[in-house]
Coordinates of C-alpha atoms in Angstrom, one line a residue:
Chain T
M874 CA -11.5 17.0 -20.1
S875 CA -13.2 20.3 -20.5
N876 CA -13.4 22.5 -23.6
Y877 CA -10.3 24.6 -23.4
T878 CA -11.1 26.6 -26.4
N879 CA -13.8 28.4 -24.4
S880 CA -12.3 29.0 -21.0
P881 CA -8.8 28.9 -19.6
C882 CA -7.7 26.0 -17.5
A883 CA -7.6 26.2 -13.8
A884 CA -3.8 26.8 -13.8
C885 CA -3.9 29.7 -16.2
K886 CA -6.9 31.2 -14.3
F887 CA -5.0 30.9 -11.1
L888 CA -1.8 32.3 -12.6
R889 CA -3.7 35.0 -14.4
R890 CA -2.2 34.3 -17.7
K891 CA -3.4 33.5 -21.2
C892 CA -4.2 29.8 -21.7
T893 CA -2.7 28.9 -25.0
S894 CA -3.4 25.8 -27.0
D895 CA -0.2 24.2 -25.9
C896 CA -0.6 24.9 -22.2
V897 CA 1.0 22.0 -20.4
F898 CA -1.5 22.2 -17.5
A899 CA -4.7 22.4 -19.5
P900 CA -5.4 18.7 -20.0
Y901 CA -5.0 17.9 -16.3
F902 CA -6.4 21.0 -14.5
P903 CA -9.9 21.6 -15.8
P904 CA -11.5 25.0 -14.9
E905 CA -14.2 23.1 -12.9
E906 CA -11.6 22.0 -10.4
P907 CA -9.8 25.2 -9.3
T908 CA -8.7 23.8 -5.9
K909 CA -6.8 21.0 -7.5
F910 CA -4.3 23.3 -9.1
A911 CA -4.4 25.8 -6.2
N912 CA -3.3 23.0 -3.8
V913 CA -0.6 21.7 -6.1
H914 CA 0.8 25.1 -6.7
R915 CA 0.8 26.0 -3.1
I916 CA 2.8 22.9 -2.1
F917 CA 5.0 22.1 -5.1
G918 CA 4.9 25.2 -7.3
A919 CA 3.8 25.5 -10.8
S920 CA 7.3 25.3 -12.3
N921 CA 8.1 22.1 -10.4
V922 CA 4.9 20.5 -11.6
S923 CA 5.6 21.6 -15.1
K924 CA 9.1 20.1 -14.9
I925 CA 7.7 16.8 -13.5
L926 CA 5.1 16.6 -16.3
Q927 CA 7.8 17.2 -18.9
E928 CA 9.9 14.3 -17.5
V929 CA 7.0 11.9 -17.5
A930 CA 5.6 10.1 -20.6
P931 CA 2.4 11.8 -22.0
H932 CA 0.2 8.8 -21.2
Q933 CA 1.3 8.9 -17.6
R934 CA 0.9 12.6 -17.0
E935 CA -2.7 12.3 -15.7
D936 CA -1.6 9.7 -13.2
A937 CA 1.3 11.9 -12.1
V938 CA -1.0 14.9 -11.7
N939 CA -3.5 12.9 -9.7
S940 CA -0.9 11.7 -7.3
L941 CA 0.6 15.2 -6.9
A942 CA -2.9 16.5 -6.2
Y943 CA -3.4 13.8 -3.6
E944 CA -0.1 14.5 -1.9
A945 CA -0.7 18.3 -2.0
E946 CA -4.1 17.9 -0.4
A947 CA -2.6 15.6 2.3
R948 CA 0.2 18.0 3.0
L949 CA -2.2 20.9 3.4
K950 CA -4.4 19.0 5.8
D951 CA -1.4 17.7 7.8
P952 CA 1.6 20.0 7.3
V953 CA 3.8 17.8 9.5
Y954 CA 3.3 14.4 8.1
G955 CA 1.3 14.8 4.9
C956 CA 0.5 11.6 3.1
V957 CA 3.3 9.8 4.9
G958 CA 1.1 9.7 7.9
A959 CA -1.4 7.6 6.1
I960 CA 1.4 5.3 4.8
S961 CA 2.5 4.8 8.4
V962 CA -1.0 4.0 9.6
L963 CA -1.5 1.5 6.8
Q964 CA 1.8 -0.1 7.4
R965 CA 1.0 -0.7 11.0
Q966 CA -2.3 -2.2 9.9
V967 CA -0.5 -4.6 7.6
L968 CA 1.8 -5.7 10.3
R969 CA -1.0 -6.2 12.7
L970 CA -2.9 -8.3 10.2
Q971 CA 0.2 -10.3 9.4
R972 CA 0.7 -11.1 13.1
E973 CA -2.9 -12.1 13.5
L974 CA -2.7 -14.3 10.4
E975 CA 0.4 -16.1 11.8
E976 CA -1.3 -16.7 15.1
T977 CA -4.5 -18.0 13.4
N978 CA -2.5 -20.2 11.1
A979 CA -0.7 -21.6 14.1
D980 CA -4.1 -22.4 15.8
L981 CA -5.3 -24.0 12.6
M982 CA -2.2 -26.3 12.5
R983 CA -2.8 -27.2 16.1
Y984 CA -6.4 -28.1 15.5
A985 CA -5.7 -29.9 12.3
S986 CA -3.1 -32.2 13.9
C987 CA -5.3 -32.6 16.9
L988 CA -8.3 -33.5 14.9
G989 CA -6.5 -35.8 12.6
G990 CA -5.3 -37.9 15.6
E991 CA -8.8 -38.0 17.1
T992 CA -10.4 -39.0 13.9
T993 CA -8.0 -41.8 13.4
S994 CA -8.6 -43.1 16.9
A995 CA -12.4 -42.7 16.6
Y996 CA -12.4 -44.7 13.4
G997 CA -10.1 -47.3 15.0
G998 CA -12.4 -47.5 18.0
R999 CA -15.5 -47.8 15.9
R1000 CA -14.3 -50.3 13.4
G1001 CA -12.5 -52.3 16.0
Chain I
M1254 CA 75.2 28.5 -5.7
S1255 CA 73.5 31.8 -4.8
H1256 CA 71.6 31.5 -8.1
V1257 CA 70.3 28.1 -7.0
K1258 CA 69.4 29.5 -3.5
H1259 CA 67.5 32.3 -5.2
I1260 CA 65.5 29.9 -7.3
H1261 CA 64.6 27.7 -4.4
K1262 CA 63.6 30.7 -2.3
G1263 CA 61.4 32.0 -5.1
S1264 CA 59.6 28.6 -5.7
L1265 CA 59.1 28.2 -2.0
E1266 CA 57.4 31.6 -1.7
R1267 CA 55.3 30.8 -4.7
F1268 CA 54.3 27.5 -3.1
L1269 CA 53.4 29.2 0.1
D1270 CA 51.4 31.9 -1.8
L1271 CA 49.5 29.2 -3.6
L1272 CA 48.9 27.3 -0.4
L1273 CA 47.5 30.5 1.2
I1274 CA 45.2 31.2 -1.7
A1275 CA 44.0 27.6 -1.6
L1276 CA 43.2 27.9 2.1
V1277 CA 41.3 31.1 1.6
V1278 CA 39.3 29.6 -1.2
L1279 CA 38.5 26.6 0.9
M1280 CA 37.4 28.6 3.8
T1281 CA 35.2 30.7 1.6
L1282 CA 33.6 27.7 0.1
K1283 CA 33.0 26.1 3.5
G1284 CA 31.4 29.3 4.8
G1285 CA 33.7 29.9 7.6
T1286 CA 34.2 27.5 10.4
S1287 CA 31.6 24.8 9.5
G1288 CA 31.1 22.9 6.1
A1289 CA 28.2 23.9 3.8
C1290 CA 25.1 21.8 4.0
A1291 CA 23.9 19.9 0.9
A1292 CA 21.2 22.6 0.3
C1293 CA 23.7 25.4 0.1
K1294 CA 26.2 23.4 -1.8
Y1295 CA 23.5 22.6 -4.4
Q1296 CA 22.5 26.2 -4.7
R1297 CA 26.2 27.3 -4.7
R1298 CA 25.9 29.8 -1.9
R1299 CA 27.4 30.4 1.4
C1300 CA 26.0 28.3 4.2
A1301 CA 25.2 30.7 7.0
A1302 CA 25.4 29.6 10.6
D1303 CA 21.6 29.9 10.9
C1304 CA 20.8 28.2 7.6
P1305 CA 17.3 26.6 8.2
L1306 CA 18.0 23.6 6.0
A1307 CA 21.4 22.7 7.3
P1308 CA 20.2 20.4 10.1
Y1309 CA 18.2 18.3 7.7
F1310 CA 20.5 18.0 4.7
P1311 CA 24.0 16.8 5.5
A1312 CA 26.7 17.5 3.0
E1313 CA 27.4 13.8 2.6
Q1314 CA 24.0 13.1 1.1
P1315 CA 23.4 15.6 -1.6
K1316 CA 20.8 13.4 -3.4
L1317 CA 18.3 13.9 -0.5
F1318 CA 18.2 17.6 -1.1
Q1319 CA 18.1 17.2 -4.8
N1320 CA 15.0 15.1 -4.5
V1321 CA 13.3 17.6 -2.2
H1322 CA 14.3 20.5 -4.4
R1323 CA 12.9 18.8 -7.4
L1324 CA 9.6 18.1 -5.9
F1325 CA 9.0 20.9 -3.4
G1326 CA 11.5 23.6 -4.1
V1327 CA 13.4 25.6 -1.5
R1328 CA 10.9 28.3 -1.1
S1329 CA 8.1 25.8 -0.4
I1330 CA 10.2 24.0 2.2
V1331 CA 11.1 27.1 4.0
K1332 CA 7.4 28.2 4.0
I1333 CA 6.4 24.9 5.4
L1334 CA 9.0 25.1 8.1
E1335 CA 8.1 28.7 9.0
R1336 CA 4.5 27.6 9.7
L1337 CA 5.5 24.9 12.2
D1338 CA 6.9 24.9 15.7
E1339 CA 10.5 24.1 16.4
T1340 CA 9.5 20.7 17.8
Q1341 CA 7.5 19.8 14.7
R1342 CA 10.1 20.7 12.1
P1343 CA 12.3 17.6 12.3
E1344 CA 9.3 15.4 11.8
A1345 CA 8.0 17.5 8.9
M1346 CA 11.4 17.4 7.2
K1347 CA 11.6 13.7 7.6
S1348 CA 8.3 13.2 5.9
I1349 CA 9.2 15.7 3.2
I1350 CA 12.5 13.9 2.5
F1351 CA 10.7 10.6 2.5
Q1352 CA 8.0 11.8 0.1
S1353 CA 10.6 13.3 -2.2
Y1354 CA 12.5 10.0 -2.1
V1355 CA 9.5 8.0 -3.0
R1356 CA 8.7 10.4 -5.9
D1357 CA 12.2 10.0 -7.1
R1358 CA 11.8 6.2 -7.1
S1359 CA 8.4 6.4 -8.6
P1360 CA 8.0 9.6 -10.6
V1361 CA 4.4 8.9 -11.8
H1362 CA 2.7 7.6 -8.7
G1363 CA 4.8 8.7 -5.8
C1364 CA 3.3 8.1 -2.3
L1365 CA -0.1 7.4 -3.8
G1366 CA 1.2 4.3 -5.3
V1367 CA 2.6 3.1 -2.0
T1368 CA -0.7 3.9 -0.3
Q1369 CA -2.6 1.9 -2.8
Q1370 CA -0.2 -1.0 -2.5
L1371 CA -0.6 -1.1 1.2
Q1372 CA -4.3 -1.0 0.9
Y1373 CA -4.2 -4.0 -1.4
M1374 CA -2.0 -5.8 1.1
I1375 CA -4.5 -5.1 3.8
W1376 CA -7.3 -6.4 1.7
L1377 CA -5.4 -9.6 0.9
A1378 CA -4.5 -10.2 4.5
E1379 CA -8.1 -9.6 5.6
E1380 CA -9.5 -12.0 3.1
E1381 CA -6.9 -14.6 4.0
L1382 CA -7.7 -14.1 7.7
K1383 CA -11.4 -14.6 7.0
A1384 CA -10.7 -17.9 5.2
V1385 CA -8.4 -19.1 7.9
N1386 CA -10.9 -18.2 10.6
A1387 CA -13.7 -20.0 8.9
Q1388 CA -11.5 -23.1 8.6
L1389 CA -10.6 -22.8 12.2
Q1390 CA -14.2 -22.5 13.2
L1391 CA -14.9 -25.6 11.3
Y1392 CA -12.2 -27.5 13.1
R1393 CA -13.3 -26.2 16.4
S1394 CA -16.9 -27.3 15.8
Q1395 CA -15.7 -30.7 14.5
N1396 CA -13.5 -31.0 17.6
D1397 CA -16.4 -30.3 19.8
G1398 CA -18.6 -32.6 17.8
Q1399 CA -16.1 -35.4 18.1
N1400 CA -15.7 -34.9 21.8
Q1401 CA -19.4 -35.2 22.2
Q1402 CA -19.4 -38.3 20.0
N1403 CA -16.6 -39.9 22.0
H1404 CA -18.5 -39.1 25.2
N1405 CA -21.7 -40.6 23.7
Q1406 CA -19.8 -43.7 22.6
M1407 CA -18.4 -44.2 26.0
M1408 CA -21.9 -43.9 27.5
I1409 CA -23.2 -46.3 24.9
N1410 CA -20.4 -48.8 25.6
E1411 CA -21.2 -48.5 29.3
L1412 CA -24.9 -48.8 28.9
G1413 CA -24.8 -51.3 26.0
V1414 CA -27.1 -49.2 23.7
G1415 CA -26.5 -49.4 20.0
V1416 CA -26.6 -46.3 17.9
D1417 CA -25.8 -46.0 14.2
N1418 CA -23.6 -42.9 13.8
K1419 CA -21.7 -44.1 10.8
Q1420 CA -23.4 -41.7 8.4
Q1421 CA -22.7 -38.8 10.7
Q1422 CA -19.0 -39.7 10.9
D1423 CA -18.8 -39.9 7.1
D1424 CA -20.2 -36.4 6.7
V1425 CA -17.7 -35.0 9.1
T1426 CA -14.8 -36.7 7.3
S1427 CA -15.9 -35.6 3.9
Q1428 CA -16.2 -32.0 5.0
L1429 CA -12.7 -32.2 6.5
D1430 CA -11.3 -33.7 3.3
L1431 CA -12.7 -31.0 1.2
G1432 CA -11.1 -28.4 3.4
M1433 CA -14.1 -26.2 3.3
G1434 CA -15.1 -23.5 5.8
L1435 CA -18.5 -23.8 7.3
N1436 CA -20.6 -21.2 9.0
V1437 CA -21.7 -22.8 12.2
N1438 CA -24.4 -20.3 12.6
N1439 CA -27.7 -22.2 12.3
N1440 CA -29.3 -19.3 10.5
Q1441 CA -29.7 -20.6 7.0
S1442 CA -29.8 -17.2 5.4
N1443 CA -26.5 -16.3 6.9
V1444 CA -24.3 -18.7 4.9
V1445 CA -20.6 -18.1 4.4
A1446 CA -20.4 -15.5 1.7
P1447 CA -17.6 -15.7 -0.8
F1448 CA -14.9 -13.5 0.5
F1449 CA -14.8 -11.6 -2.7
S1450 CA -18.6 -10.9 -2.6
P1451 CA -19.5 -7.3 -3.0
L1452 CA -19.2 -5.7 0.4
P1453 CA -19.9 -2.0 1.2
V1454 CA -17.3 0.1 -0.5
S1455 CA -16.5 1.9 2.7
E1456 CA -15.5 -1.5 4.2
T1457 CA -13.4 -3.1 1.6
Q1458 CA -12.2 -2.9 -1.9
Q1459 CA -13.9 -4.4 -5.0
P1460 CA -11.3 -5.8 -7.3
Q1461 CA -11.9 -4.5 -10.7
M1462 CA -8.6 -4.0 -12.6
S1463 CA -5.5 -5.9 -12.8
Y1464 CA -2.4 -3.9 -12.1
T1465 CA 1.2 -4.7 -11.8
Y1466 CA 3.4 -2.4 -9.8
S1467 CA 7.0 -3.3 -9.4
C1468 CA 10.0 -1.3 -8.4
S1469 CA 13.6 -2.1 -8.4
E1470 CA 15.2 -2.5 -5.0
V1471 CA 16.0 0.7 -3.2
N1472 CA 19.5 1.8 -2.2
N1473 CA 21.0 1.4 -5.7
N1474 CA 21.6 5.0 -6.3
G1475 CA 24.6 5.2 -4.1
Y1476 CA 22.9 6.8 -1.2
S1477 CA 21.1 5.4 1.8
P1478 CA 17.3 5.8 1.7
P1479 CA 15.8 7.8 4.5
A1480 CA 14.5 5.8 7.4
Y1481 CA 11.2 7.3 8.5
N1482 CA 10.6 7.0 12.2
T1483 CA 9.0 9.3 14.7
D1484 CA 8.8 9.5 18.4
S1485 CA 5.1 8.9 18.3
G1486 CA 5.7 5.3 17.4
K1487 CA 5.1 5.4 13.7
E1488 CA 6.6 2.6 11.7
I1489 CA 10.1 2.7 10.2
M1490 CA 10.1 2.6 6.5
T1491 CA 13.3 0.9 6.1
N1492 CA 14.9 -0.8 3.2
N1493 CA 13.7 -4.2 4.3
N1494 CA 10.2 -3.0 4.9
N1495 CA 9.7 -1.1 1.8
V1496 CA 6.6 -2.3 0.0
W1497 CA 7.9 -1.1 -3.3
G1498 CA 10.9 -3.4 -3.1
V1499 CA 8.9 -6.4 -4.3
H1500 CA 7.0 -7.2 -7.4
N1501 CA 3.4 -6.8 -6.8
R1502 CA 0.2 -7.4 -8.7
F1503 CA -3.0 -6.3 -7.2
L1504 CA -6.6 -5.5 -8.0
Y1505 CA -7.8 -2.0 -7.3
N1506 CA -11.0 -0.5 -6.2
D1507 CA -12.4 2.6 -7.9
N1508 CA -13.1 4.2 -4.7
N1509 CA -9.6 3.8 -3.4
G1510 CA -7.1 6.5 -3.1
G1511 CA -9.7 9.0 -1.9
G1512 CA -8.9 12.2 -0.2
F1513 CA -6.9 12.1 3.0
N1514 CA -7.9 13.9 6.0
N1515 CA -5.3 13.5 8.7
Q1516 CA -2.7 11.2 9.9
N1517 CA -4.9 9.6 12.4
E1518 CA -7.7 8.8 10.1
S1519 CA -8.5 5.2 9.7
C1520 CA -8.0 3.3 6.5
H1521 CA -11.8 2.9 6.2
E1522 CA -12.3 6.6 6.3
M1523 CA -9.7 7.1 3.6
K1524 CA -11.5 4.6 1.4
S1525 CA -14.9 6.1 1.9
N1526 CA -13.8 9.6 1.0
N1527 CA -14.6 9.9 -2.6
G1528 CA -13.1 13.2 -3.5
V1529 CA -11.6 14.1 -6.8
M1530 CA -9.4 11.1 -6.6
G1531 CA -12.3 8.6 -6.6
I1532 CA -13.0 8.5 -10.3
Q1533 CA -9.5 9.7 -11.3
S1534 CA -7.9 6.9 -9.4
Q1535 CA -9.8 4.5 -11.6
L1536 CA -8.5 6.1 -14.6
V1537 CA -5.0 6.1 -13.1
N1538 CA -5.2 2.3 -12.8
L1539 CA -6.7 1.8 -16.2
Q1540 CA -3.6 3.5 -17.6
M1541 CA -1.3 1.7 -15.2
A1542 CA -2.7 -1.7 -16.2
S1543 CA -2.1 -1.1 -19.9
N1544 CA 1.1 0.9 -19.9
H1545 CA 3.4 0.0 -17.1
Q1546 CA 6.7 -1.0 -18.6
Q1547 CA 7.6 -3.6 -16.1
Q1548 CA 4.4 -5.6 -16.4
E1549 CA 5.5 -9.3 -16.5
D1550 CA 3.4 -11.9 -18.1
E1551 CA 4.9 -14.7 -16.1
D1552 CA 3.1 -13.3 -13.1
D1553 CA -0.2 -13.9 -14.7
P1554 CA -0.5 -17.6 -13.8
H1555 CA 0.5 -16.8 -10.2
E1556 CA -2.3 -14.3 -9.8
Y1557 CA -4.7 -16.6 -11.5
D1558 CA -3.7 -19.4 -9.3
E1559 CA -4.2 -17.2 -6.3
I1560 CA -7.7 -16.3 -7.4
H1561 CA -8.4 -19.8 -8.5
Q1562 CA -7.4 -21.2 -5.1
F1563 CA -9.9 -18.9 -3.4
L1564 CA -12.6 -19.8 -6.0
E1565 CA -12.2 -23.5 -5.2
I1566 CA -12.6 -22.8 -1.5
I1567 CA -15.7 -20.7 -2.2
D1568 CA -17.3 -23.4 -4.4
D1569 CA -16.7 -26.0 -1.7
R1570 CA -18.1 -23.7 0.9
Q1571 CA -21.3 -22.9 -1.0
S1572 CA -21.9 -26.5 -1.9
F1573 CA -21.7 -27.7 1.6
A1574 CA -22.6 -24.6 3.5
D1575 CA -25.5 -26.1 5.4
S1576 CA -24.6 -29.7 5.5
K1577 CA -23.4 -29.4 9.0
E1578 CA -26.6 -27.8 9.9
A1579 CA -28.5 -30.8 8.4
Y1580 CA -26.3 -33.1 10.4
A1581 CA -26.7 -31.2 13.6
S1582 CA -30.4 -30.5 13.4
S1583 CA -31.4 -33.9 11.8
S1584 CA -34.3 -32.0 10.2
G1585 CA -34.6 -34.7 7.5
E1586 CA -33.9 -32.2 4.7
T1587 CA -31.6 -33.7 2.1
L1588 CA -28.3 -32.2 1.2
K1589 CA -29.3 -31.6 -2.4
E1590 CA -32.2 -29.5 -1.3
Q1591 CA -30.0 -27.3 0.8
I1592 CA -27.5 -26.8 -2.0
D1593 CA -30.3 -25.7 -4.2
E1594 CA -31.5 -23.2 -1.6
I1595 CA -28.1 -21.6 -1.3
G1596 CA -28.6 -21.0 -5.0
E1597 CA -26.9 -20.0 -8.1
N1598 CA -27.3 -16.3 -7.4
E1599 CA -24.6 -16.3 -4.8
L1600 CA -22.3 -18.1 -7.2
R1601 CA -23.1 -15.7 -10.0
S1602 CA -22.6 -12.6 -8.0
A1603 CA -19.3 -14.0 -6.8
A1604 CA -18.2 -14.8 -10.3
T1605 CA -19.0 -11.3 -11.6
C1606 CA -16.9 -9.7 -9.0
F1607 CA -13.9 -11.3 -10.4
S1608 CA -14.3 -10.2 -14.0
L1609 CA -10.8 -11.4 -14.8
T1610 CA -11.6 -15.0 -14.3
S1611 CA -14.6 -17.0 -15.2
V1612 CA -16.3 -19.4 -12.9
N1613 CA -17.5 -22.5 -14.8

């Protein structure tokens, strides 16, 4: 976290207001990362973000801000699908991998049973 | 009698007046001929015929709009819609409704949590696939070897030449019993690496932190969750398919959750993009590991068993990685020498990757 006694946080800079000591945004929007707050404000709005932060436990606020920043950035880059597009891509990948795993496991079972039979017969032939 | 008639007539008129007033009020609330959408109902305003939000927020599902309003706000939604074409608006609204729904279910992590969960599932599936493929390769090679042996045996029987292949058969059987995966590549330096060995960050995830993410089942708020589906063939995020409907514990990479470029970007590109989220995500998971309320201790043994199972396979692999090569090449090199060559360094590096468990 930056030293907020010296400079206002990114949120207060953006909103052009005085950054007080009890500013709710200050711990999570350092002045070195102006785009983070700009994105979040553009998509969600400062008041919504403030309300969300108030509803979340203090030790979880940084996580909440990070996830909001991620979603805002995704929405700006893809106004139609936002971060949901990535979820869709990943889910398809999961399904593809699961299908591949099922097929490979089936092959494995076939080979295992096949090899087990051959090993037995090989041993029987050799010992007999 | 006339007094009674007068009373009845008066009450009837009053009743009719009341009925008329009720009808007027009802029509005012409904905004004319059609019912108000959930958005206008929530904002307590008249729903105009050209209300931009009406097509997406039916009156029967007020919670959908509440979620969206809480996260985005009406102004933001309208701005987003204005920037898009008519054809793109339904898809955009679906994704917004879905995103808001996820945020309602998971106020701290939202869609980022779902993304991370999916990435972990992909990592798990890839590792499992590697292990199964290695095993399959072993079986295939053994199958080919046995076919060759059978052929040789037949030739021997026909020609009457004696060959002692007992030792070779024992090696094959012992490998099979141990269930290890061998790399049939004769290149000694290219042994089967433990599947949790450090791979390039852009390719996979390095498990570092233990994290439990569990969510109660959806559809317990009295409203149906949005099914996300698009004409472009994207997957439906239905109730049955929701990744947050199960208890999950996964290990998280510090380079995960990077910036997202566009919907068509591959998972690998996402992982390699170390924006602001790169380091922050690590902090996110540090907090999640220590503070999540639904972390369950009884899941610990399961995770440990999962890791331990993999560790056993790796130990077996590394111990016998080149024994097949020795058998195939008949170079005269002993098994012990080959194990020493593979070396303790591989084992150590594998063990350090899993900082949660110790490899003895």
